Amino acid sequence: MHFAPELLDQLRQARHIAVFTGAGVSAESGIPTFRDAQTGLWARFRAEDLATPEAFRRDPVTVWNWYAWRRELMRNARPNPAHDALARLERLVPRVTVITQNVDGLHARAGSSDVIELHGNIWHNLCSACGKCVMDEQLSNDTPPLCPDCGGRIRPGVVWFGEALPVAAWTRASEVLETADLFFCIGTSSLVEPAASLPRYARACGRPVIQINPEATSHDEIAQYVLRGKAGEVLPMLVAAAWPQSV
Ligand code: BJW
C-alpha cells in the first residue's frame, strides 16, 4: 500500500495522536462487528435490539445470556496486529490516546496505556436498580444475577441505546480533541451518536482526520486521508512506513 509522504511526515512530527476506534478494530480478533448479521443461537436477534434498557426490562434472561456468550467470545479473543500497532505507537510518539467504542478491553490487553472507553466495559457488572458495582466473585447463580445489596438485577456495565455516555469519558475525549495533532478514525460505521460526532469535532478543530476502513462511511467526506483496508493490515504497514527502524 502506498502512503502519501505528507501523511508520513505528519505522523513523525505529531506530539499527540488521538485514535478513535470501533468494532472493526476487533473484527480480526474474531469478534463480530455490531452490524454483522448474528450467527448460531443468536441469528434470530439483531444486536441493536438486544443492547437496550427496554430489552433488558422485557427479557432480562435473553439479554444476560447474550452478554454471557459475548464475554466468553471476548475472553478467548487475542489482540490483533491493529491493537498491537496502536500500542507500539506509544513508543514512537510522545502521547497517544485511544478513544474506543469497544467494550472488549483489547486495547488495554495489547498494551495501550491511555484508553478512554466511551461505551463502558463488558467485564463490569452493575446493579440496574441501585447502581452498585459488583465483582464477578460476588455474582449469584441466578440469570441474571441479583444484587447482593438490594436484590436488583445485575447488568453489564456498558452503554445501551438511549443511555448517556459516562460523563468523565466524554469530557476526557472532548479535551483530547483540543490537544491532539492528528485524529485517526478506525473500524467504525460512524452511525452511533454522540461518539460519531468526534471525528467531525476534530475536523472542525482543524485536526487532520485519517480514516481506516475497508468500507466507505460518511466520515470519508471529512477525512484528509482515506486508507481503504483492514485495520490489522493497514496499521502495521503505516507504522512501518513512517518509522522503518521500528520493525
Ligand atoms: C473494519 C474491519 C477491519 C470491518 N478493519 N474496519 C443523534 C442522531 C440520531 C440518533 C441519535 C443521536 N443522538 C443519540 C441518538 C440515539 C442513539 C443513536 O446513535 N442511534 C443511531 C443508531 C441512529 N444513541 C444513543 O442512544 C446513545 N446515547 C445517547 O445519545 O444518550 C442521550 C442521553 C443523554 C442524557 C441522558 C440520557 C440519554 C448511546 C449509544 C450507545 C451505543 N451502544 C452500543 C452497545 C454497547 C454495548 C455492547 O457492546 O453490547 O455500542 S451499540 C453499538 O454501536 C456499540 C458500538 O460501540 C456502537 C458503534 O458501532 P461500531 O463500532 O461503529 O460498529 P459497526 O458494526 O457499526 O461498524 C463496524 C465497522 O467496522 C464498519 O464500518 C466496517 O466496515 C468496519 N470493519 N472489519 C477495519 N478488519
mmCIF file of C-alpha atoms and ligand atoms in Angstrom:
data_model
loop_
_atom_site.group_PDB
_atom_site.id
_atom_site.type_symbol
_atom_site.label_atom_id
_atom_site.label_comp_id
_atom_site.label_asym_id
_atom_site.label_seq_id
_atom_site.Cartn_x
_atom_site.Cartn_y
_atom_site.Cartn_z
ATOM 1 C CA MET A 1 0.000 0.000 0.000
ATOM 2 C CA HIS A 2 1.293 3.478 -0.843
ATOM 3 C CA PHE A 3 1.065 6.221 1.803
ATOM 4 C CA ALA A 4 1.256 9.939 0.981
ATOM 5 C CA PRO A 5 4.674 11.307 2.061
ATOM 6 C CA GLU A 6 2.851 14.245 3.759
ATOM 7 C CA LEU A 7 0.904 11.765 5.912
ATOM 8 C CA LEU A 8 4.131 10.025 6.988
ATOM 9 C CA ASP A 9 5.680 13.449 7.838
ATOM 10 C CA GLN A 10 2.607 14.442 9.859
ATOM 11 C CA LEU A 11 2.823 11.176 11.788
ATOM 12 C CA ARG A 12 6.529 11.596 12.563
ATOM 13 C CA GLN A 13 6.022 15.206 13.678
ATOM 14 C CA ALA A 14 2.940 14.545 15.836
ATOM 15 C CA ARG A 15 3.253 15.172 19.591
ATOM 16 C CA HIS A 16 -0.188 13.775 20.440
ATOM 17 C CA ILE A 17 -2.252 11.364 18.338
ATOM 18 C CA ALA A 18 -5.925 10.622 19.066
ATOM 19 C CA VAL A 19 -7.241 7.276 17.802
ATOM 20 C CA PHE A 20 -10.997 6.722 17.691
ATOM 21 C CA THR A 21 -11.904 3.047 17.248
ATOM 22 C CA GLY A 22 -14.974 0.895 16.670
ATOM 23 C CA ALA A 23 -15.878 -2.764 16.339
ATOM 24 C CA GLY A 24 -13.933 -3.162 13.055
ATOM 25 C CA VAL A 25 -10.656 -2.964 15.020
ATOM 26 C CA SER A 26 -11.578 -6.159 16.877
ATOM 27 C CA ALA A 27 -13.046 -7.949 13.822
ATOM 28 C CA GLU A 28 -9.699 -9.592 13.053
ATOM 29 C CA SER A 29 -9.648 -10.931 16.640
ATOM 30 C CA GLY A 30 -12.771 -12.894 15.747
ATOM 31 C CA ILE A 31 -15.290 -10.601 17.467
ATOM 32 C CA PRO A 32 -18.218 -9.880 15.145
ATOM 33 C CA THR A 33 -18.925 -6.207 14.442
ATOM 34 C CA PHE A 34 -22.232 -4.744 15.515
ATOM 35 C CA ARG A 35 -23.729 -4.542 12.100
ATOM 36 C CA ASP A 36 -22.605 -8.041 11.022
ATOM 37 C CA ALA A 37 -25.516 -10.474 10.943
ATOM 38 C CA GLN A 38 -25.500 -12.601 14.104
ATOM 39 C CA THR A 39 -24.905 -16.311 13.790
ATOM 40 C CA GLY A 40 -25.774 -19.562 15.616
ATOM 41 C CA LEU A 41 -28.081 -19.247 18.609
ATOM 42 C CA TRP A 42 -28.350 -15.509 18.097
ATOM 43 C CA ALA A 43 -29.180 -15.476 14.375
ATOM 44 C CA ARG A 44 -32.808 -14.537 15.002
ATOM 45 C CA PHE A 45 -31.882 -11.437 17.020
ATOM 46 C CA ARG A 46 -30.485 -8.095 15.882
ATOM 47 C CA ALA A 47 -27.700 -6.826 18.119
ATOM 48 C CA GLU A 48 -29.339 -3.383 18.079
ATOM 49 C CA ASP A 49 -32.486 -4.872 19.603
ATOM 50 C CA LEU A 50 -30.613 -6.539 22.476
ATOM 51 C CA ALA A 51 -28.434 -3.574 23.518
ATOM 52 C CA THR A 52 -31.243 -1.511 25.027
ATOM 53 C CA PRO A 53 -32.644 -0.962 28.531
ATOM 54 C CA GLU A 54 -36.105 -1.866 27.198
ATOM 55 C CA ALA A 55 -34.866 -5.281 26.002
ATOM 56 C CA PHE A 56 -33.312 -5.938 29.425
ATOM 57 C CA ARG A 57 -36.542 -4.969 31.221
ATOM 58 C CA ARG A 58 -38.664 -7.058 28.849
ATOM 59 C CA ASP A 59 -36.422 -10.134 28.619
ATOM 60 C CA PRO A 60 -33.512 -9.973 31.098
ATOM 61 C CA VAL A 61 -32.654 -13.665 30.668
ATOM 62 C CA THR A 62 -32.054 -13.392 26.908
ATOM 63 C CA VAL A 63 -30.070 -10.162 27.209
ATOM 64 C CA TRP A 64 -27.919 -11.521 30.073
ATOM 65 C CA ASN A 65 -27.274 -14.764 28.167
ATOM 66 C CA TRP A 66 -26.280 -12.795 25.058
ATOM 67 C CA TYR A 67 -23.738 -10.823 27.084
ATOM 68 C CA ALA A 68 -22.500 -14.010 28.779
ATOM 69 C CA TRP A 69 -21.925 -15.512 25.304
ATOM 70 C CA ARG A 70 -20.111 -12.372 24.110
ATOM 71 C CA ARG A 71 -17.960 -12.289 27.253
ATOM 72 C CA GLU A 72 -16.828 -15.825 26.514
ATOM 73 C CA LEU A 73 -16.001 -14.869 22.921
ATOM 74 C CA MET A 74 -14.052 -11.823 24.121
ATOM 75 C CA ARG A 75 -12.283 -13.728 26.903
ATOM 76 C CA ASN A 76 -10.901 -16.153 24.295
ATOM 77 C CA ALA A 77 -10.013 -13.409 21.789
ATOM 78 C CA ARG A 78 -6.468 -12.053 21.465
ATOM 79 C CA PRO A 79 -5.384 -8.541 20.437
ATOM 80 C CA ASN A 80 -4.673 -8.492 16.684
ATOM 81 C CA PRO A 81 -1.998 -6.614 14.668
ATOM 82 C CA ALA A 82 -4.143 -3.446 14.717
ATOM 83 C CA HIS A 83 -4.265 -3.334 18.543
ATOM 84 C CA ASP A 84 -0.549 -4.185 18.641
ATOM 85 C CA ALA A 85 0.415 -1.434 16.158
ATOM 86 C CA LEU A 86 -1.507 1.157 18.212
ATOM 87 C CA ALA A 87 0.212 0.015 21.403
ATOM 88 C CA ARG A 88 3.597 0.214 19.610
ATOM 89 C CA LEU A 89 2.829 3.782 18.512
ATOM 90 C CA GLU A 90 3.250 4.839 22.153
ATOM 91 C CA ARG A 91 6.992 4.171 21.850
ATOM 92 C CA LEU A 92 7.231 6.366 18.724
ATOM 93 C CA VAL A 93 5.004 9.356 19.531
ATOM 94 C CA PRO A 94 5.106 11.351 22.826
ATOM 95 C CA ARG A 95 1.385 10.855 23.518
ATOM 96 C CA VAL A 96 -1.256 8.508 22.065
ATOM 97 C CA THR A 97 -4.827 8.434 23.355
ATOM 98 C CA VAL A 98 -7.209 5.691 22.234
ATOM 99 C CA ILE A 99 -10.875 6.677 22.398
ATOM 100 C CA THR A 100 -12.804 3.454 21.874
ATOM 101 C CA GLN A 101 -16.430 2.481 21.477
ATOM 102 C CA ASN A 102 -15.447 -1.145 22.084
ATOM 103 C CA VAL A 103 -16.267 -2.853 25.359
ATOM 104 C CA ASP A 104 -13.860 -5.800 24.910
ATOM 105 C CA GLY A 105 -10.790 -4.351 26.672
ATOM 106 C CA LEU A 106 -8.456 -5.500 23.850
ATOM 107 C CA HIS A 107 -6.635 -2.147 23.507
ATOM 108 C CA ALA A 108 -5.512 -2.329 27.129
ATOM 109 C CA ARG A 109 -4.622 -6.013 26.765
ATOM 110 C CA ALA A 110 -2.408 -5.108 23.774
ATOM 111 C CA GLY A 111 -0.580 -2.572 25.954
ATOM 112 C CA SER A 112 -2.217 0.782 25.132
ATOM 113 C CA SER A 113 -1.951 2.772 28.364
ATOM 114 C CA ASP A 114 -4.266 5.720 27.703
ATOM 115 C CA VAL A 115 -7.656 4.293 26.711
ATOM 116 C CA ILE A 116 -10.980 6.101 27.047
ATOM 117 C CA GLU A 117 -13.944 3.707 26.970
ATOM 118 C CA LEU A 118 -16.961 5.626 25.683
ATOM 119 C CA HIS A 119 -19.417 2.711 25.823
ATOM 120 C CA GLY A 120 -18.225 1.108 29.058
ATOM 121 C CA ASN A 121 -16.641 -2.284 29.588
ATOM 122 C CA ILE A 122 -18.261 -5.685 29.281
ATOM 123 C CA TRP A 123 -16.326 -7.035 32.291
ATOM 124 C CA HIS A 124 -18.005 -4.596 34.699
ATOM 125 C CA ASN A 125 -21.215 -5.658 36.464
ATOM 126 C CA LEU A 126 -23.698 -3.055 37.718
ATOM 127 C CA CYS A 127 -26.936 -3.309 39.651
ATOM 128 C CA SER A 128 -29.690 -1.970 37.404
ATOM 129 C CA ALA A 129 -31.618 -0.816 40.497
ATOM 130 C CA CYS A 130 -29.070 0.743 42.895
ATOM 131 C CA GLY A 131 -26.048 1.157 40.586
ATOM 132 C CA LYS A 132 -23.670 -0.829 42.818
ATOM 133 C CA CYS A 133 -20.578 -2.272 41.072
ATOM 134 C CA VAL A 134 -20.402 -5.992 41.746
ATOM 135 C CA MET A 135 -17.301 -8.177 41.325
ATOM 136 C CA ASP A 136 -17.627 -11.455 39.365
ATOM 137 C CA GLU A 137 -16.933 -13.447 42.555
ATOM 138 C CA GLN A 138 -19.972 -11.834 44.211
ATOM 139 C CA LEU A 139 -22.390 -12.773 41.400
ATOM 140 C CA SER A 140 -25.238 -15.071 42.414
ATOM 141 C CA ASN A 141 -26.111 -18.071 40.235
ATOM 142 C CA ASP A 142 -29.381 -16.504 39.040
ATOM 143 C CA THR A 143 -29.854 -15.447 35.409
ATOM 144 C CA PRO A 144 -29.335 -12.529 35.521
ATOM 145 C CA PRO A 145 -27.564 -12.497 38.883
ATOM 146 C CA LEU A 146 -29.153 -10.451 41.679
ATOM 147 C CA CYS A 147 -27.556 -7.575 43.575
ATOM 148 C CA PRO A 148 -26.138 -8.681 46.980
ATOM 149 C CA ASP A 149 -27.313 -5.334 48.469
ATOM 150 C CA CYS A 150 -30.784 -4.655 47.079
ATOM 151 C CA GLY A 151 -31.804 -7.762 45.083
ATOM 152 C CA GLY A 152 -31.990 -5.762 41.814
ATOM 153 C CA ARG A 153 -30.940 -7.342 38.511
ATOM 154 C CA ILE A 154 -27.253 -7.180 37.618
ATOM 155 C CA ARG A 155 -26.482 -5.888 34.111
ATOM 156 C CA PRO A 156 -23.251 -5.423 32.155
ATOM 157 C CA GLY A 157 -21.538 -2.045 32.676
ATOM 158 C CA VAL A 158 -21.959 -0.971 29.062
ATOM 159 C CA VAL A 159 -23.858 1.935 27.484
ATOM 160 C CA TRP A 160 -27.080 0.910 25.790
ATOM 161 C CA PHE A 161 -29.104 2.897 23.258
ATOM 162 C CA GLY A 162 -30.941 5.745 24.959
ATOM 163 C CA GLU A 163 -28.425 5.891 27.846
ATOM 164 C CA ALA A 164 -25.965 8.708 28.471
ATOM 165 C CA LEU A 165 -22.252 8.095 27.905
ATOM 166 C CA PRO A 166 -20.081 8.164 31.077
ATOM 167 C CA VAL A 167 -19.505 11.878 31.751
ATOM 168 C CA ALA A 168 -15.821 11.521 32.662
ATOM 169 C CA ALA A 169 -15.047 9.561 29.479
ATOM 170 C CA TRP A 170 -16.894 12.032 27.262
ATOM 171 C CA THR A 171 -15.226 15.034 28.922
ATOM 172 C CA ARG A 172 -11.764 13.498 28.510
ATOM 173 C CA ALA A 173 -12.448 12.599 24.873
ATOM 174 C CA SER A 174 -13.520 16.200 24.163
ATOM 175 C CA GLU A 175 -10.359 17.525 25.846
ATOM 176 C CA VAL A 176 -8.166 15.199 23.790
ATOM 177 C CA LEU A 177 -9.544 16.737 20.597
ATOM 178 C CA GLU A 178 -8.145 20.085 21.690
ATOM 179 C CA THR A 179 -4.586 18.868 22.184
ATOM 180 C CA ALA A 180 -4.151 16.114 19.571
ATOM 181 C CA ASP A 181 -2.362 16.957 16.300
ATOM 182 C CA LEU A 182 -3.858 14.072 14.331
ATOM 183 C CA PHE A 183 -7.106 12.145 14.613
ATOM 184 C CA PHE A 184 -7.474 8.543 13.406
ATOM 185 C CA CYS A 185 -10.954 7.096 12.841
ATOM 186 C CA ILE A 186 -10.679 3.309 12.559
ATOM 187 C CA GLY A 187 -13.181 0.488 12.076
ATOM 188 C CA THR A 188 -16.404 2.283 12.883
ATOM 189 C CA SER A 189 -19.549 2.694 10.779
ATOM 190 C CA SER A 190 -19.897 6.141 12.402
ATOM 191 C CA LEU A 191 -23.638 5.623 12.734
ATOM 192 C CA VAL A 192 -23.964 5.792 16.502
ATOM 193 C CA GLU A 193 -24.123 9.187 18.200
ATOM 194 C CA PRO A 194 -22.779 11.025 20.100
ATOM 195 C CA ALA A 195 -19.485 9.106 19.549
ATOM 196 C CA ALA A 196 -19.713 9.552 15.772
ATOM 197 C CA SER A 197 -19.566 13.315 16.215
ATOM 198 C CA LEU A 198 -15.948 13.156 17.496
ATOM 199 C CA PRO A 199 -14.319 12.974 14.030
ATOM 200 C CA ARG A 200 -16.456 15.930 12.945
ATOM 201 C CA TYR A 201 -15.351 17.940 16.023
ATOM 202 C CA ALA A 202 -11.741 17.001 15.309
ATOM 203 C CA ARG A 203 -12.116 18.250 11.770
ATOM 204 C CA ALA A 204 -13.838 21.436 12.998
ATOM 205 C CA CYS A 205 -10.857 21.975 15.354
ATOM 206 C CA GLY A 206 -8.596 21.832 12.297
ATOM 207 C CA ARG A 207 -7.119 18.388 13.009
ATOM 208 C CA PRO A 208 -6.329 16.161 10.025
ATOM 209 C CA VAL A 209 -8.610 13.099 10.124
ATOM 210 C CA ILE A 210 -7.264 9.746 8.863
ATOM 211 C CA GLN A 211 -9.910 7.140 8.162
ATOM 212 C CA ILE A 212 -9.089 3.394 8.047
ATOM 213 C CA ASN A 213 -11.930 1.091 6.981
ATOM 214 C CA PRO A 214 -12.457 -1.495 4.224
ATOM 215 C CA GLU A 215 -15.840 0.118 3.500
ATOM 216 C CA ALA A 216 -16.908 3.695 2.802
ATOM 217 C CA THR A 217 -18.562 5.609 5.673
ATOM 218 C CA SER A 218 -19.977 9.107 5.985
ATOM 219 C CA HIS A 219 -16.673 10.199 7.553
ATOM 220 C CA ASP A 220 -14.792 9.664 4.284
ATOM 221 C CA GLU A 221 -16.049 13.127 3.349
ATOM 222 C CA ILE A 222 -14.298 14.873 6.236
ATOM 223 C CA ALA A 223 -11.145 12.745 6.196
ATOM 224 C CA GLN A 224 -7.929 14.200 4.833
ATOM 225 C CA TYR A 225 -6.706 10.658 4.148
ATOM 226 C CA VAL A 226 -8.867 7.590 3.499
ATOM 227 C CA LEU A 227 -6.942 4.310 3.804
ATOM 228 C CA ARG A 228 -9.167 1.596 2.425
ATOM 229 C CA GLY A 229 -8.405 -1.770 4.039
ATOM 230 C CA LYS A 230 -8.463 -3.851 7.199
ATOM 231 C CA ALA A 231 -7.050 -2.185 10.293
ATOM 232 C CA GLY A 232 -4.894 -5.231 11.105
ATOM 233 C CA GLU A 233 -3.192 -4.890 7.711
ATOM 234 C CA VAL A 234 -3.105 -1.108 7.159
ATOM 235 C CA LEU A 235 -1.929 0.000 10.636
ATOM 236 C CA PRO A 236 1.227 -2.166 10.854
ATOM 237 C CA MET A 237 2.162 -1.098 7.298
ATOM 238 C CA LEU A 238 1.605 2.568 8.128
ATOM 239 C CA VAL A 239 3.733 2.430 11.290
ATOM 240 C CA ALA A 240 6.486 0.575 9.402
ATOM 241 C CA ALA A 241 6.391 3.129 6.566
ATOM 242 C CA ALA A 242 6.658 6.098 8.959
ATOM 243 C CA TRP A 243 9.296 4.528 11.250
ATOM 244 C CA PRO A 244 11.157 1.864 9.205
ATOM 245 C CA GLN A 245 13.653 1.421 12.069
ATOM 246 C CA SER A 246 10.818 0.321 14.402
ATOM 247 C CA VAL A 247 10.276 -3.071 12.724
HETATM 248 C C1 BJW B 1 -13.335 -2.943 9.709
HETATM 249 C C2 BJW B 1 -12.864 -4.216 9.661
HETATM 250 C C3 BJW B 1 -11.490 -4.354 9.765
HETATM 251 C C4 BJW B 1 -14.950 -4.380 9.488
HETATM 252 N N1 BJW B 1 -10.722 -3.269 9.907
HETATM 253 N N2 BJW B 1 -12.562 -1.881 9.850
HETATM 254 C C5 BJW B 1 -28.382 11.862 17.011
HETATM 255 C C6 BJW B 1 -28.951 11.487 15.818
HETATM 256 C C7 BJW B 1 -29.614 10.257 15.695
HETATM 257 C C8 BJW B 1 -29.704 9.376 16.778
HETATM 258 C C9 BJW B 1 -29.133 9.756 17.948
HETATM 259 C C10 BJW B 1 -28.489 10.971 18.070
HETATM 260 N N3 BJW B 1 -28.009 11.068 19.334
HETATM 261 C C11 BJW B 1 -28.332 9.944 20.003
HETATM 262 C C12 BJW B 1 -29.027 9.131 19.196
HETATM 263 C C13 BJW B 1 -29.585 7.798 19.563
HETATM 264 C C14 BJW B 1 -28.569 6.695 19.559
HETATM 265 C C15 BJW B 1 -28.012 6.541 18.150
HETATM 266 O O1 BJW B 1 -26.933 6.987 17.836
HETATM 267 N N4 BJW B 1 -28.752 5.869 17.288
HETATM 268 C C16 BJW B 1 -28.305 5.657 15.915
HETATM 269 C C17 BJW B 1 -28.252 4.147 15.636
HETATM 270 C C18 BJW B 1 -29.215 6.356 14.991
HETATM 271 N N5 BJW B 1 -27.506 6.945 20.524
HETATM 272 C C19 BJW B 1 -27.652 6.650 21.812
HETATM 273 O O2 BJW B 1 -28.683 6.173 22.227
HETATM 274 C C20 BJW B 1 -26.509 6.964 22.747
HETATM 275 N N6 BJW B 1 -26.999 7.656 23.886
HETATM 276 C C21 BJW B 1 -27.430 8.897 23.858
HETATM 277 O O3 BJW B 1 -27.325 9.595 22.884
HETATM 278 O O4 BJW B 1 -27.976 9.310 25.028
HETATM 279 C C22 BJW B 1 -28.577 10.604 25.123
HETATM 280 C C23 BJW B 1 -28.856 10.825 26.580
HETATM 281 C C24 BJW B 1 -28.336 11.947 27.200
HETATM 282 C C25 BJW B 1 -28.589 12.159 28.549
HETATM 283 C C26 BJW B 1 -29.354 11.240 29.261
HETATM 284 C C27 BJW B 1 -29.861 10.114 28.650
HETATM 285 C C28 BJW B 1 -29.598 9.904 27.284
HETATM 286 C C29 BJW B 1 -25.880 5.705 23.319
HETATM 287 C C30 BJW B 1 -25.258 4.849 22.266
HETATM 288 C C31 BJW B 1 -24.741 3.549 22.902
HETATM 289 C C32 BJW B 1 -24.297 2.553 21.867
HETATM 290 N N7 BJW B 1 -24.102 1.279 22.495
HETATM 291 C C33 BJW B 1 -23.611 0.172 21.700
HETATM 292 C C34 BJW B 1 -23.678 -1.110 22.563
HETATM 293 C C35 BJW B 1 -22.551 -1.146 23.575
HETATM 294 C C36 BJW B 1 -22.555 -2.380 24.409
HETATM 295 C C37 BJW B 1 -22.290 -3.643 23.637
HETATM 296 O O5 BJW B 1 -21.222 -3.828 23.003
HETATM 297 O O6 BJW B 1 -23.166 -4.516 23.683
HETATM 298 O O7 BJW B 1 -22.278 0.424 21.273
HETATM 299 S S1 BJW B 1 -24.486 -0.025 20.158
HETATM 300 C C38 BJW B 1 -23.076 -0.479 19.195
HETATM 301 O O8 BJW B 1 -22.786 0.517 18.186
HETATM 302 C C39 BJW B 1 -21.907 -0.465 20.173
HETATM 303 C C40 BJW B 1 -20.827 0.137 19.336
HETATM 304 O O9 BJW B 1 -19.822 0.680 20.183
HETATM 305 C C41 BJW B 1 -21.542 1.167 18.520
HETATM 306 C C42 BJW B 1 -20.832 1.617 17.286
HETATM 307 O O10 BJW B 1 -20.672 0.566 16.386
HETATM 308 P P1 BJW B 1 -19.318 0.458 15.559
HETATM 309 O O11 BJW B 1 -18.187 0.269 16.469
HETATM 310 O O12 BJW B 1 -19.228 1.577 14.604
HETATM 311 O O13 BJW B 1 -19.529 -0.937 14.811
HETATM 312 P P2 BJW B 1 -20.305 -1.255 13.454
HETATM 313 O O14 BJW B 1 -20.608 -2.698 13.481
HETATM 314 O O15 BJW B 1 -21.430 -0.329 13.234
HETATM 315 O O16 BJW B 1 -19.259 -0.932 12.294
HETATM 316 C C43 BJW B 1 -18.099 -1.707 12.115
HETATM 317 C C44 BJW B 1 -17.229 -1.026 11.090
HETATM 318 O O17 BJW B 1 -16.006 -1.728 11.014
HETATM 319 C C45 BJW B 1 -17.815 -0.998 9.658
HETATM 320 O O18 BJW B 1 -17.658 0.302 9.103
HETATM 321 C C46 BJW B 1 -16.946 -1.997 8.896
HETATM 322 O O19 BJW B 1 -16.760 -1.650 7.521
HETATM 323 C C47 BJW B 1 -15.658 -1.863 9.658
HETATM 324 N N8 BJW B 1 -14.783 -3.024 9.604
HETATM 325 N N9 BJW B 1 -13.978 -5.075 9.509
HETATM 326 C C48 BJW B 1 -11.344 -2.041 9.938
HETATM 327 N N10 BJW B 1 -10.939 -5.590 9.710
#
